[in-house]
Amino acid sequence: MACIEARGLRKTFGTTTALDGVDLQVEGGRILGLIGPNGAGKSTLLNAVLGLIPYEGDLKVLGQDPWRSRDHLARDVCFIADVAVLPRWMRVWQAIDYVAGVHPRFDRAKAEGFLARTKIKKTSKVRELSKGMVTQLHLALIMAIDAKLLVLDEPTLGLDLLYRKQFYDTLLNDYFDRSRTIIVTTHQVEEIQQILTDMMFINHGRIVLDCSMEDFEARYLELSARPEHVAQARALAPISERQVLGRSIMLFDRGDREKLAALGELRTPSIADLFVAVMSEKSSQGEAA
Amino acid sequence: MSIASQSTVSPEPAAAPQSATRPFAWSVRRELWEHRSVYIAPAVVAGLVLFGFLIRIIHLPQTMKLLATLKPVDQKLALGIPFAIAAAAVAATGVIVAFFYCLGALYNERRDRSILFWKSLPVSNTTVVLSKAAIPFAVLPSVLFVTIIATHLIMLLLGSAALAASGMNAALLWNSWPLFRMALVLIYGLVVMTLWYAPVYGWLLLVSSWARGMAILWAVLPPLGLCIAEKIAFETSYLGQLLDYRLNGLMHEAFYVNPHSREIGDPLAMLTPERLLTAPGLWIGLAVGAAFLAGAVWLRRNREPI
């Protein structure tokens, strides 16, 4: 059974179409990066998966309809919506007590173990903690829950680089195992490229690209073309070209690796560069149509 | 979280430990963590009342000499008044706390977006709304009862001590305020007040789950505006009477005080539960209150954070 299955998922707010027929399938044990510009429908998609909003079309999370079975699914599905959502009046021990009191899969010892590695005092109020510490606290609470699906919507927004790196390292080292599924959205795509197993581009409420990282590495090539070979490289139909320090950088989809290697240096592109290429390609197609 | 963690490779528990959870009880506790005014405000008012009483009993011996010239009926009334005032002051505080609590209960969590954290936990919207409703419907009345009884007890003890110190009989004081019987009256009063105001609390919770801002205005102005509109349109004031009945009709339905007698007699004789229980106003009010709560549950599920 797939962790998430959607077919023809649609959601409109008034006259705005947030999700325009999304089909997707996320298997268990994956770390999926959901990438898209602001207003692309990322949060709407995640909210639908979490059972926070009603929708049209078919959606199954762990085999259940998330809107109808939200109360039941909430035991197996966890999420961090934003760094600022822990109630500011709450004390650290109250947060632990409360989650322990309501969540059947919460392991208090684990949460306290995570907190012991931080500078967070149990008597502190959330409002007294720095933004980074609030995220550490939230992560400690969430990681102590034995959930099947964890959804992270911009979890590191507003954090400095150090905290961001710690966040993902902790998540990967202490939480993720092959039985859990994690979905993450972020604008700092480069920072999570190494931890993802799958990625998905979304724009205007549609899935634009959906592939595993193995496919991504096999399929896309970035060529830093030598000046004398630029014209030859262009003839091989790159999906994008940009100039960096006077050199042409071209992105190829399913390019011939041997041919390209003769024209310059090859490497795997960053997700961010592919994202820019795919998005501008789509928009230019849209203009042409 | 340091990365250099002693990655204790804990064996994955085959079945996660299913500890017994009590979402409702913990949610009520959570409300009390957040809203300590629920028990602090009545206690502070009780403290002020006691402070006033303390100043008053300095003059108690003189007052008692003065009272000795009065008829027993009036003596009893005069001695009982501070107790009644104390009870009324603490109870009124409770109503004010309930008013503001209800207005903020489902509004604040949307405004600071903490609702997204609460919704990430397996606690149903019904449980959340009921746990919030439990504050005005169960917790506050209990707090008021304990606070008022404790206040009365302290007043009786202080008064007795003052009387004894000036060589007077303290029994008169205890006769004028029969603590146990008055406790029964108080329980009755708090229960009927809570039931009678159910639609008011329900309305406030509904507004708090719906308003995008200015919850207090949304709670107060629409009913008031409708009353005025009715008056202008039809020169009638049925709505106004309805509101007046809801806010002030409780004394009429739940108590009987003989206006022609100054004799207090048995306080329990003032209670008219049979009249209250047969008043359609009570049952309609409860039904409306329940409908408002159901609406609040629906809105909490469907409404976005502000």
Coordinates of C-alpha atoms in Angstrom, one line a residue:
Chain A
M1 CA 0.0 0.0 0.0
A2 CA 1.3 3.4 -1.0
C3 CA 1.7 6.0 1.8
I4 CA -0.1 8.6 -0.2
E5 CA -2.2 8.2 -3.4
A6 CA -4.0 11.0 -5.1
R7 CA -5.9 11.0 -8.4
G8 CA -7.5 14.1 -9.9
L9 CA -7.0 16.0 -6.7
R10 CA -8.6 19.5 -7.0
K11 CA -9.1 22.3 -4.6
T12 CA -10.5 25.8 -5.3
F13 CA -10.8 28.8 -3.1
G14 CA -13.5 30.9 -4.6
T15 CA -12.3 31.6 -8.1
T16 CA -8.7 30.6 -7.4
T17 CA -7.7 27.1 -8.4
A18 CA -5.1 26.0 -5.8
L19 CA -4.9 22.3 -7.0
D20 CA -5.7 21.5 -10.6
G21 CA -6.0 17.8 -10.9
V22 CA -3.0 16.4 -9.0
D23 CA -2.0 12.8 -9.5
L24 CA 0.7 11.4 -7.3
Q25 CA 1.9 8.3 -5.5
V26 CA 4.3 8.3 -2.6
E27 CA 5.6 5.0 -1.4
G28 CA 6.5 4.3 2.2
G29 CA 10.0 4.9 3.4
R30 CA 10.7 7.8 1.1
I31 CA 11.8 11.4 1.7
L32 CA 10.0 13.5 -0.8
G33 CA 10.9 17.1 -1.5
L34 CA 7.9 19.1 -2.7
I35 CA 9.3 22.1 -4.6
G36 CA 7.5 25.0 -6.1
P37 CA 7.2 28.8 -6.2
N38 CA 5.1 30.7 -3.8
G39 CA 1.4 30.1 -4.4
A40 CA 2.1 27.0 -6.4
G41 CA -0.3 24.9 -4.3
K42 CA 2.3 23.2 -2.0
S43 CA 0.7 24.1 1.3
T44 CA -2.8 23.3 -0.1
L45 CA -1.6 19.9 -1.2
L46 CA -0.1 19.2 2.2
N47 CA -3.2 20.5 4.0
A48 CA -5.3 18.1 2.0
V49 CA -2.9 15.3 2.9
L50 CA -3.1 16.2 6.5
G51 CA -6.9 16.3 6.5
L52 CA -7.0 20.0 7.3
I53 CA -9.1 21.0 4.3
P54 CA -11.7 19.3 2.2
Y55 CA -11.0 18.7 -1.5
E56 CA -12.4 17.1 -4.7
G57 CA -11.0 14.0 -6.2
D58 CA -9.5 10.8 -4.7
L59 CA -7.0 11.0 -1.9
K60 CA -5.8 8.2 0.3
V61 CA -3.3 8.6 3.1
L62 CA -2.2 5.3 4.6
G63 CA -5.3 3.8 2.9
Q64 CA -7.7 6.3 4.4
D65 CA -9.6 9.4 3.3
P66 CA -7.7 12.1 5.3
W67 CA -10.7 14.6 5.6
R68 CA -13.1 12.0 6.8
S69 CA -10.7 10.1 9.0
R70 CA -8.5 12.9 10.3
D71 CA -9.0 12.1 13.9
H72 CA -7.9 8.5 13.4
L73 CA -5.1 9.4 11.0
A74 CA -3.7 12.0 13.3
R75 CA -2.1 9.2 15.3
D76 CA 0.0 8.1 12.4
V77 CA 0.6 11.4 10.7
C78 CA 2.6 14.3 12.2
F79 CA 3.4 17.7 10.9
I80 CA 5.4 20.8 11.5
A81 CA 3.5 23.6 9.8
D82 CA 5.8 26.5 10.5
V83 CA 8.4 27.5 13.0
A84 CA 6.1 29.9 14.9
V85 CA 3.2 27.7 15.8
L86 CA 4.1 26.4 19.2
P87 CA 1.9 28.4 21.6
R88 CA 4.0 31.1 23.1
W89 CA 2.5 30.9 26.6
M90 CA 3.4 27.3 27.1
R91 CA 6.3 26.0 29.2
V92 CA 8.5 23.3 27.9
W93 CA 7.4 20.7 30.5
Q94 CA 3.8 21.5 29.7
A95 CA 4.3 20.8 26.0
I96 CA 5.8 17.5 26.9
D97 CA 3.1 16.6 29.4
Y98 CA 0.4 17.5 27.0
V99 CA 1.7 15.6 24.1
A100 CA 2.3 12.6 26.3
G101 CA -1.2 12.9 27.6
V102 CA -2.9 12.9 24.3
H103 CA -0.7 11.0 21.9
P104 CA -0.6 7.2 22.2
R105 CA 2.6 6.9 20.2
F106 CA 4.6 9.5 22.1
D107 CA 7.8 8.4 23.8
R108 CA 8.5 10.9 26.6
A109 CA 12.0 9.5 27.4
K110 CA 12.9 10.0 23.8
A111 CA 11.7 13.6 23.7
E112 CA 13.6 14.4 27.0
G113 CA 16.7 12.7 25.5
F114 CA 16.6 15.1 22.5
L115 CA 16.0 18.1 24.7
A116 CA 18.9 17.1 27.0
R117 CA 21.2 17.7 24.0
T118 CA 20.0 21.3 23.7
K119 CA 20.2 24.3 25.9
I120 CA 16.4 24.4 26.4
K121 CA 15.3 24.4 30.0
K122 CA 12.1 22.6 30.9
T123 CA 10.8 25.5 32.9
S124 CA 11.2 28.0 30.0
K125 CA 8.2 29.4 28.2
V126 CA 8.2 29.1 24.5
R127 CA 8.2 32.9 24.2
E128 CA 11.5 33.0 26.0
L129 CA 13.2 30.7 23.5
S130 CA 15.0 31.8 20.4
K131 CA 13.5 30.9 17.1
G132 CA 16.0 28.1 16.6
M133 CA 15.3 26.7 20.1
V134 CA 11.5 26.7 19.4
T135 CA 12.2 24.6 16.3
Q136 CA 14.5 22.3 18.3
L137 CA 11.7 21.8 20.8
H138 CA 9.1 21.2 18.1
L139 CA 11.4 18.7 16.5
A140 CA 12.1 16.9 19.8
L141 CA 8.3 16.5 20.3
I142 CA 7.6 15.4 16.8
M143 CA 10.6 12.9 16.6
A144 CA 9.5 11.3 19.8
I145 CA 6.2 10.3 18.1
D146 CA 6.3 7.0 16.3
A147 CA 4.5 8.2 13.2
K148 CA 4.3 6.7 9.7
L149 CA 4.2 10.0 7.9
L150 CA 5.8 13.3 8.8
V151 CA 5.0 16.4 6.9
L152 CA 7.3 19.4 7.1
D153 CA 6.1 22.6 5.6
E154 CA 8.9 25.2 5.5
P155 CA 10.1 23.8 8.9
T156 CA 13.3 25.9 8.9
L157 CA 11.9 29.2 7.8
G158 CA 13.7 32.1 9.4
L159 CA 16.5 29.9 11.0
D160 CA 20.1 30.5 10.5
L161 CA 22.3 28.1 8.6
L162 CA 23.6 26.3 11.7
Y163 CA 20.1 25.5 13.0
R164 CA 18.9 24.5 9.5
K165 CA 21.8 22.1 9.1
Q166 CA 21.3 20.6 12.6
F167 CA 17.6 20.3 11.9
Y168 CA 18.0 18.1 8.8
D169 CA 21.0 16.1 10.3
T170 CA 19.0 15.3 13.4
L171 CA 16.0 14.3 11.4
L172 CA 18.1 12.0 9.2
N173 CA 20.2 10.5 11.9
D174 CA 17.8 10.1 14.8
Y175 CA 14.4 9.9 13.2
F176 CA 14.3 8.6 9.6
D177 CA 14.3 4.9 9.0
R178 CA 13.0 3.0 6.0
S179 CA 9.6 2.5 7.6
R180 CA 8.8 6.2 7.8
T181 CA 7.9 8.6 5.1
I182 CA 8.8 12.3 5.2
I183 CA 7.5 15.1 2.9
V184 CA 9.3 18.4 3.1
T185 CA 8.8 21.7 1.4
T186 CA 11.4 24.4 1.6
H187 CA 12.8 27.3 -0.4
Q188 CA 16.3 26.3 0.6
V189 CA 16.3 23.5 -2.0
E190 CA 20.1 23.0 -2.1
E191 CA 20.3 22.2 1.6
I192 CA 18.0 19.2 1.4
Q193 CA 19.1 17.9 -2.0
Q194 CA 21.4 15.3 -0.3
I195 CA 18.7 13.9 2.0
L196 CA 15.9 13.5 -0.5
T197 CA 15.0 10.2 -2.1
D198 CA 12.4 11.7 -4.4
M199 CA 11.4 15.1 -5.6
M200 CA 8.4 16.7 -7.1
F201 CA 7.9 20.1 -8.7
I202 CA 4.6 21.8 -8.5
N203 CA 3.4 24.9 -10.2
H204 CA 0.0 26.4 -10.8
G205 CA -1.6 23.5 -8.9
R206 CA -0.1 20.8 -11.1
I207 CA 2.7 18.4 -10.7
V208 CA 5.3 19.5 -13.2
L209 CA 8.0 16.9 -12.5
D210 CA 8.0 13.8 -10.4
C211 CA 11.1 11.6 -10.1
S212 CA 13.3 9.8 -7.8
M213 CA 16.8 11.1 -7.0
E214 CA 18.3 8.2 -8.9
D215 CA 16.3 9.1 -12.0
F216 CA 17.2 12.7 -11.5
E217 CA 20.9 11.9 -11.4
A218 CA 20.6 9.5 -14.4
R219 CA 18.5 11.8 -16.4
Y220 CA 19.8 15.3 -16.0
L221 CA 23.2 16.6 -16.9
E222 CA 24.7 20.0 -16.6
L223 CA 27.4 20.9 -19.1
S224 CA 29.8 23.7 -18.6
A225 CA 30.6 24.0 -22.3
R226 CA 34.0 25.0 -23.5
P227 CA 33.7 28.2 -25.6
E228 CA 34.7 26.5 -28.8
H229 CA 32.0 23.9 -28.4
V230 CA 29.0 26.0 -27.4
A231 CA 27.4 25.9 -30.8
Q232 CA 27.7 22.1 -30.9
A233 CA 26.3 21.8 -27.5
R234 CA 23.3 24.0 -28.4
A235 CA 22.6 21.7 -31.3
L236 CA 21.9 18.9 -28.8
A237 CA 18.9 20.8 -27.5
P238 CA 19.6 21.7 -23.9
I239 CA 16.5 22.5 -21.9
S240 CA 18.1 25.7 -20.6
E241 CA 21.2 27.7 -21.0
R242 CA 22.7 30.4 -18.7
Q243 CA 25.9 32.3 -18.6
V244 CA 28.2 32.0 -15.5
L245 CA 31.5 33.8 -15.5
G246 CA 31.6 33.9 -19.2
R247 CA 30.9 30.2 -19.7
S248 CA 27.7 28.7 -21.0
I249 CA 26.1 26.3 -18.6
M250 CA 23.5 24.1 -20.3
L251 CA 21.1 21.6 -18.8
F252 CA 20.3 18.5 -20.7
D253 CA 17.4 16.1 -20.2
R254 CA 18.4 12.5 -21.1
G255 CA 21.5 13.9 -22.9
D256 CA 24.1 11.6 -24.5
R257 CA 26.7 11.4 -21.7
E258 CA 29.6 10.5 -24.0
K259 CA 28.9 13.1 -26.6
L260 CA 28.4 15.8 -24.0
A261 CA 31.6 14.9 -22.1
A262 CA 33.5 15.8 -25.2
L263 CA 32.1 19.3 -25.2
G264 CA 33.0 20.4 -21.7
E265 CA 32.7 19.4 -18.0
L266 CA 29.7 17.4 -16.9
R267 CA 28.1 17.2 -13.5
T268 CA 24.7 16.5 -11.9
P269 CA 22.8 19.8 -11.8
S270 CA 21.5 21.2 -8.5
I271 CA 17.7 20.8 -8.0
A272 CA 17.5 24.6 -7.9
D273 CA 19.0 25.0 -11.4
L274 CA 16.7 22.3 -12.7
F275 CA 13.8 23.9 -11.0
V276 CA 14.5 27.3 -12.7
A277 CA 15.0 25.5 -16.0
V278 CA 11.8 23.5 -15.8
M279 CA 9.7 26.5 -14.5
S280 CA 10.9 28.8 -17.3
E281 CA 10.5 26.1 -19.9
K282 CA 6.9 25.6 -18.8
S283 CA 6.1 29.3 -18.7
S284 CA 7.6 29.8 -22.2
Q285 CA 5.5 26.9 -23.4
G286 CA 2.5 28.5 -21.8
E287 CA 3.2 31.8 -23.6
A288 CA 3.6 30.0 -26.9
A289 CA 0.3 28.1 -26.5
Chain B
M1 CA 20.6 19.2 18.9
S2 CA 24.1 18.2 18.5
I3 CA 24.8 16.0 15.6
A4 CA 27.5 14.1 17.4
S5 CA 24.8 12.2 19.1
Q6 CA 25.5 8.9 20.8
S7 CA 23.2 7.4 18.2
T8 CA 21.7 4.7 20.5
V9 CA 20.4 2.3 17.9
S10 CA 17.3 1.5 19.8
P11 CA 15.6 -1.6 18.5
E12 CA 12.5 -0.4 16.7
P13 CA 9.5 -1.4 18.9
A14 CA 7.4 -3.8 16.9
A15 CA 4.2 -2.2 18.2
A16 CA 4.5 1.3 19.5
P17 CA 3.8 1.5 23.2
Q18 CA 0.1 2.4 23.3
S19 CA 0.0 4.3 26.5
A20 CA -3.4 5.2 27.8
T21 CA -4.2 8.8 26.8
R22 CA -6.9 11.0 28.1
P23 CA -7.2 13.8 25.5
F24 CA -10.2 15.5 27.2
A25 CA -8.7 15.7 30.7
W26 CA -5.4 16.9 29.3
S27 CA -7.1 19.5 27.1
V28 CA -8.9 20.9 30.1
R29 CA -5.7 21.0 32.0
R30 CA -4.1 22.8 29.1
E31 CA -6.8 25.4 29.2
L32 CA -6.0 26.0 32.9
W33 CA -2.3 26.3 32.1
E34 CA -3.0 29.0 29.5
H35 CA -5.8 30.8 31.4
R36 CA -4.7 31.0 35.0
S37 CA -7.2 33.9 35.4
V38 CA -9.9 31.3 35.7
Y39 CA -8.9 30.6 39.3
I40 CA -6.7 33.6 40.1
A41 CA -9.3 36.4 39.3
P42 CA -12.0 35.0 41.7
A43 CA -9.3 34.5 44.4
V44 CA -8.0 38.0 44.0
V45 CA -11.6 39.4 44.3
A46 CA -12.2 37.2 47.3
G47 CA -9.0 38.6 48.8
L48 CA -10.2 42.1 48.3
V49 CA -13.5 41.3 49.9
L50 CA -11.7 39.8 52.8
F51 CA -9.5 42.8 53.1
G52 CA -12.6 45.0 53.3
F53 CA -14.2 42.7 55.8
L54 CA -11.1 42.9 57.9
I55 CA -11.4 46.6 58.1
R56 CA -15.1 46.4 58.8
I57 CA -14.7 44.0 61.8
I58 CA -12.4 46.4 63.6
H59 CA -15.7 48.3 64.1
L60 CA -17.7 45.1 64.6
P61 CA -18.1 45.4 68.4
Q62 CA -19.5 48.9 68.0
T63 CA -21.7 47.7 65.1
M64 CA -23.0 44.9 67.3
K65 CA -23.9 47.3 70.1
L66 CA -25.8 49.3 67.5
L67 CA -27.4 46.2 66.1
A68 CA -28.6 45.2 69.6
T69 CA -31.1 48.0 69.4
L70 CA -32.6 46.5 66.2
K71 CA -35.2 43.9 65.8
P72 CA -33.8 40.3 65.4
V73 CA -35.0 40.2 61.8
D74 CA -33.1 43.3 60.9
Q75 CA -30.0 42.1 62.8
K76 CA -29.9 39.0 60.8
L77 CA -30.2 40.9 57.6
A78 CA -27.5 43.4 58.5
L79 CA -25.1 40.7 59.5
G80 CA -25.8 38.6 56.4
I81 CA -25.3 41.4 53.9
P82 CA -21.5 41.3 53.7
F83 CA -21.7 37.5 53.0
A84 CA -24.2 38.1 50.2
I85 CA -22.0 40.8 48.8
A86 CA -18.9 38.6 49.0
A87 CA -20.7 35.8 47.1
A88 CA -22.1 38.2 44.5
A89 CA -18.7 39.9 43.9
V90 CA -16.9 36.6 43.4
A91 CA -19.7 35.2 41.2
A92 CA -19.8 38.3 39.1
T93 CA -16.0 38.0 38.6
G94 CA -16.7 34.5 37.4
V95 CA -19.1 35.7 34.8
I96 CA -16.7 38.3 33.5
V97 CA -13.9 35.8 33.3
A98 CA -16.2 33.4 31.5
F99 CA -17.1 36.1 29.0
F100 CA -13.6 36.9 28.1
Y101 CA -12.4 33.4 28.2
C102 CA -15.1 32.2 25.8
L103 CA -14.3 35.1 23.4
G104 CA -10.7 34.2 23.2
A105 CA -10.9 30.4 23.5
L106 CA -11.1 29.6 19.8
Y107 CA -9.9 32.9 18.5
N108 CA -6.4 33.2 20.0
E109 CA -5.3 29.8 18.7
R110 CA -6.2 30.9 15.2
R111 CA -4.6 34.3 15.5
D112 CA -1.2 33.0 16.8
R113 CA -1.5 29.9 14.5
S114 CA -0.9 27.6 17.3
I115 CA -4.0 25.8 16.1
L116 CA -1.7 24.2 13.6
F117 CA 0.2 22.6 16.4
W118 CA -2.9 21.5 18.2
K119 CA -4.3 20.0 15.0
S120 CA -1.1 18.0 14.5
L121 CA -2.1 16.0 17.6
P122 CA -4.7 13.3 17.6
V123 CA -7.3 15.3 19.5
S124 CA -10.6 15.7 17.7
N125 CA -12.2 19.1 17.2
T126 CA -15.2 18.0 19.3
T127 CA -12.8 17.1 22.2
V128 CA -11.1 20.5 21.9
V129 CA -14.3 22.5 21.8
L130 CA -15.9 20.5 24.6
S131 CA -12.7 20.9 26.7
K132 CA -12.9 24.7 26.2
A133 CA -16.6 24.7 26.9
A134 CA -15.8 22.8 30.1
I135 CA -14.2 25.9 31.6
P136 CA -17.4 28.1 31.8
F137 CA -19.7 25.1 32.2
A138 CA -17.8 23.1 34.8
V139 CA -14.5 24.4 36.0
L140 CA -15.5 28.0 36.7
P141 CA -18.6 27.1 38.7
S142 CA -16.5 24.7 40.8
V143 CA -13.8 27.3 41.3
L144 CA -16.5 29.9 42.3
F145 CA -18.1 27.5 44.8
V146 CA -14.8 26.7 46.5
T147 CA -13.7 30.3 46.5
I148 CA -17.0 31.6 47.9
I149 CA -17.3 28.9 50.6
A150 CA -13.7 29.5 51.7
T151 CA -14.3 33.3 51.8
H152 CA -17.4 32.8 53.9
L153 CA -15.7 30.5 56.2
I154 CA -12.8 32.9 56.8
M155 CA -15.3 35.7 57.3
L156 CA -17.2 33.7 59.9
L157 CA -14.0 32.8 61.7
L158 CA -12.6 36.4 61.6
G159 CA -16.0 37.7 62.7
S160 CA -16.3 35.2 65.6
A161 CA -12.8 36.0 66.7
A162 CA -13.6 39.7 66.8
L163 CA -16.8 39.1 68.7
A164 CA -15.1 36.8 71.1
A165 CA -12.3 39.3 71.7
S166 CA -14.9 41.9 72.8
G167 CA -16.7 39.4 74.9
M168 CA -19.7 38.9 72.7
N169 CA -21.5 35.8 71.6
A170 CA -20.4 34.7 68.2
A171 CA -23.5 32.6 67.7
L172 CA -25.5 35.5 66.3
L173 CA -23.1 35.7 63.3
W174 CA -23.4 31.9 62.5
N175 CA -27.1 32.1 62.9
S176 CA -27.4 35.0 60.4
W177 CA -25.4 33.1 57.8
P178 CA -26.1 29.3 58.1
L179 CA -23.0 28.1 56.2
F180 CA -24.2 24.7 55.2
R181 CA -27.7 25.8 54.1
M182 CA -26.1 28.7 52.2
A183 CA -23.7 26.3 50.5
L184 CA -26.7 24.4 49.2
V185 CA -28.2 27.6 47.9
L186 CA -24.9 28.5 46.4
I187 CA -24.6 25.2 44.5
Y188 CA -28.2 25.6 43.2
G189 CA -27.4 29.2 42.2
L190 CA -24.2 28.3 40.4
V191 CA -25.8 25.3 38.6
V192 CA -28.8 27.2 37.4
M193 CA -26.8 30.2 36.4
T194 CA -24.5 28.0 34.3
L195 CA -27.5 26.3 32.6
W196 CA -29.3 29.5 32.1
Y197 CA -26.3 31.2 30.5
A198 CA -25.5 28.2 28.3
P199 CA -26.7 29.9 25.1
V200 CA -24.6 33.0 26.0
Y201 CA -21.4 30.9 26.5
G202 CA -22.2 29.0 23.3
W203 CA -22.7 32.2 21.3
L204 CA -19.4 33.6 22.6
L205 CA -17.5 30.4 21.7
L206 CA -19.2 30.4 18.3
V207 CA -18.1 34.0 17.6
S208 CA -14.6 33.1 18.8
S209 CA -14.4 30.3 16.4
W210 CA -15.6 32.5 13.5
A211 CA -14.4 36.0 14.0
R212 CA -11.3 37.2 12.1
G213 CA -10.8 40.0 14.5
M214 CA -12.6 42.2 17.0
A215 CA -14.3 39.2 18.5
I216 CA -15.9 41.3 21.2
L217 CA -17.6 43.5 18.7
W218 CA -18.9 40.6 16.7
A219 CA -20.3 39.1 19.9
V220 CA -22.1 42.2 21.2
L221 CA -23.0 44.4 18.2
P222 CA -25.1 42.0 16.0
P223 CA -27.6 41.2 18.7
L224 CA -27.7 44.9 19.7
G225 CA -28.0 46.0 16.1
L226 CA -30.8 43.5 15.4
C227 CA -32.8 44.9 18.4
I228 CA -32.4 48.4 17.1
A229 CA -33.4 47.4 13.6
E230 CA -36.5 45.6 14.9
K231 CA -37.4 48.7 16.9
I232 CA -37.1 51.0 13.9
A233 CA -38.8 48.6 11.4
F234 CA -41.7 47.4 13.5
E235 CA -41.7 49.5 16.6
T236 CA -41.6 46.3 18.6
S237 CA -38.9 45.0 20.9
Y238 CA -39.4 41.3 21.0
L239 CA -35.7 40.7 20.5
G240 CA -34.8 43.1 23.2
Q241 CA -37.2 41.4 25.5
L242 CA -35.7 38.0 24.6
L243 CA -32.2 39.2 25.4
D244 CA -33.3 40.9 28.6
Y245 CA -35.1 37.7 29.6
R246 CA -31.9 35.7 28.9
L247 CA -29.6 38.0 30.8
N248 CA -31.9 38.9 33.7
G249 CA -34.7 36.4 33.8
L250 CA -32.8 33.9 35.9
M251 CA -33.7 35.4 39.2
H252 CA -37.4 35.3 38.2
E253 CA -37.3 31.7 37.2
A254 CA -35.0 30.1 39.7
F255 CA -35.7 32.0 43.0
Y256 CA -38.7 33.4 44.9
V257 CA -38.2 36.3 47.2
N258 CA -41.3 37.6 48.9
P259 CA -41.2 41.3 48.3
H260 CA -43.5 42.0 51.3
S261 CA -41.4 40.3 53.9
R262 CA -38.1 41.2 55.4
E263 CA -38.0 37.8 57.1
I264 CA -35.3 35.6 55.5
G265 CA -36.4 32.4 57.1
D266 CA -35.2 29.2 55.5
P267 CA -33.0 30.2 52.6
L268 CA -33.8 26.9 50.9
A269 CA -37.4 28.0 50.7
M270 CA -36.4 30.7 48.2
L271 CA -35.4 28.1 45.6
T272 CA -37.9 27.3 42.9
P273 CA -36.3 24.5 40.9
E274 CA -39.7 23.2 39.8
R275 CA -40.5 26.5 38.2
L276 CA -37.1 26.7 36.5
L277 CA -37.3 23.1 35.2
T278 CA -40.7 23.8 33.7
A279 CA -39.7 27.0 32.1
P280 CA -39.4 26.6 28.3
G281 CA -36.7 29.3 28.4
L282 CA -34.3 26.9 30.1
W283 CA -34.7 24.1 27.6
I284 CA -34.7 26.3 24.6
G285 CA -31.6 28.0 25.9
L286 CA -29.9 24.7 26.4
A287 CA -30.8 23.5 22.9
V288 CA -29.6 26.8 21.4
G289 CA -26.4 26.5 23.4
A290 CA -25.8 23.0 22.1
A291 CA -26.4 24.2 18.5
F292 CA -23.9 27.0 19.0
L293 CA -21.3 24.5 20.3
A294 CA -21.9 22.2 17.3
G295 CA -21.4 25.2 15.1
A296 CA -18.1 26.0 16.9
V297 CA -16.9 22.4 16.3
W298 CA -17.8 22.7 12.6
L299 CA -16.0 26.0 12.2
R300 CA -12.9 24.9 14.0
R301 CA -12.7 22.0 11.5
N302 CA -13.3 24.2 8.5
R303 CA -11.9 27.6 9.3
E304 CA -8.4 28.6 8.4
P305 CA -6.0 30.2 10.8
I306 CA -6.3 34.0 10.6

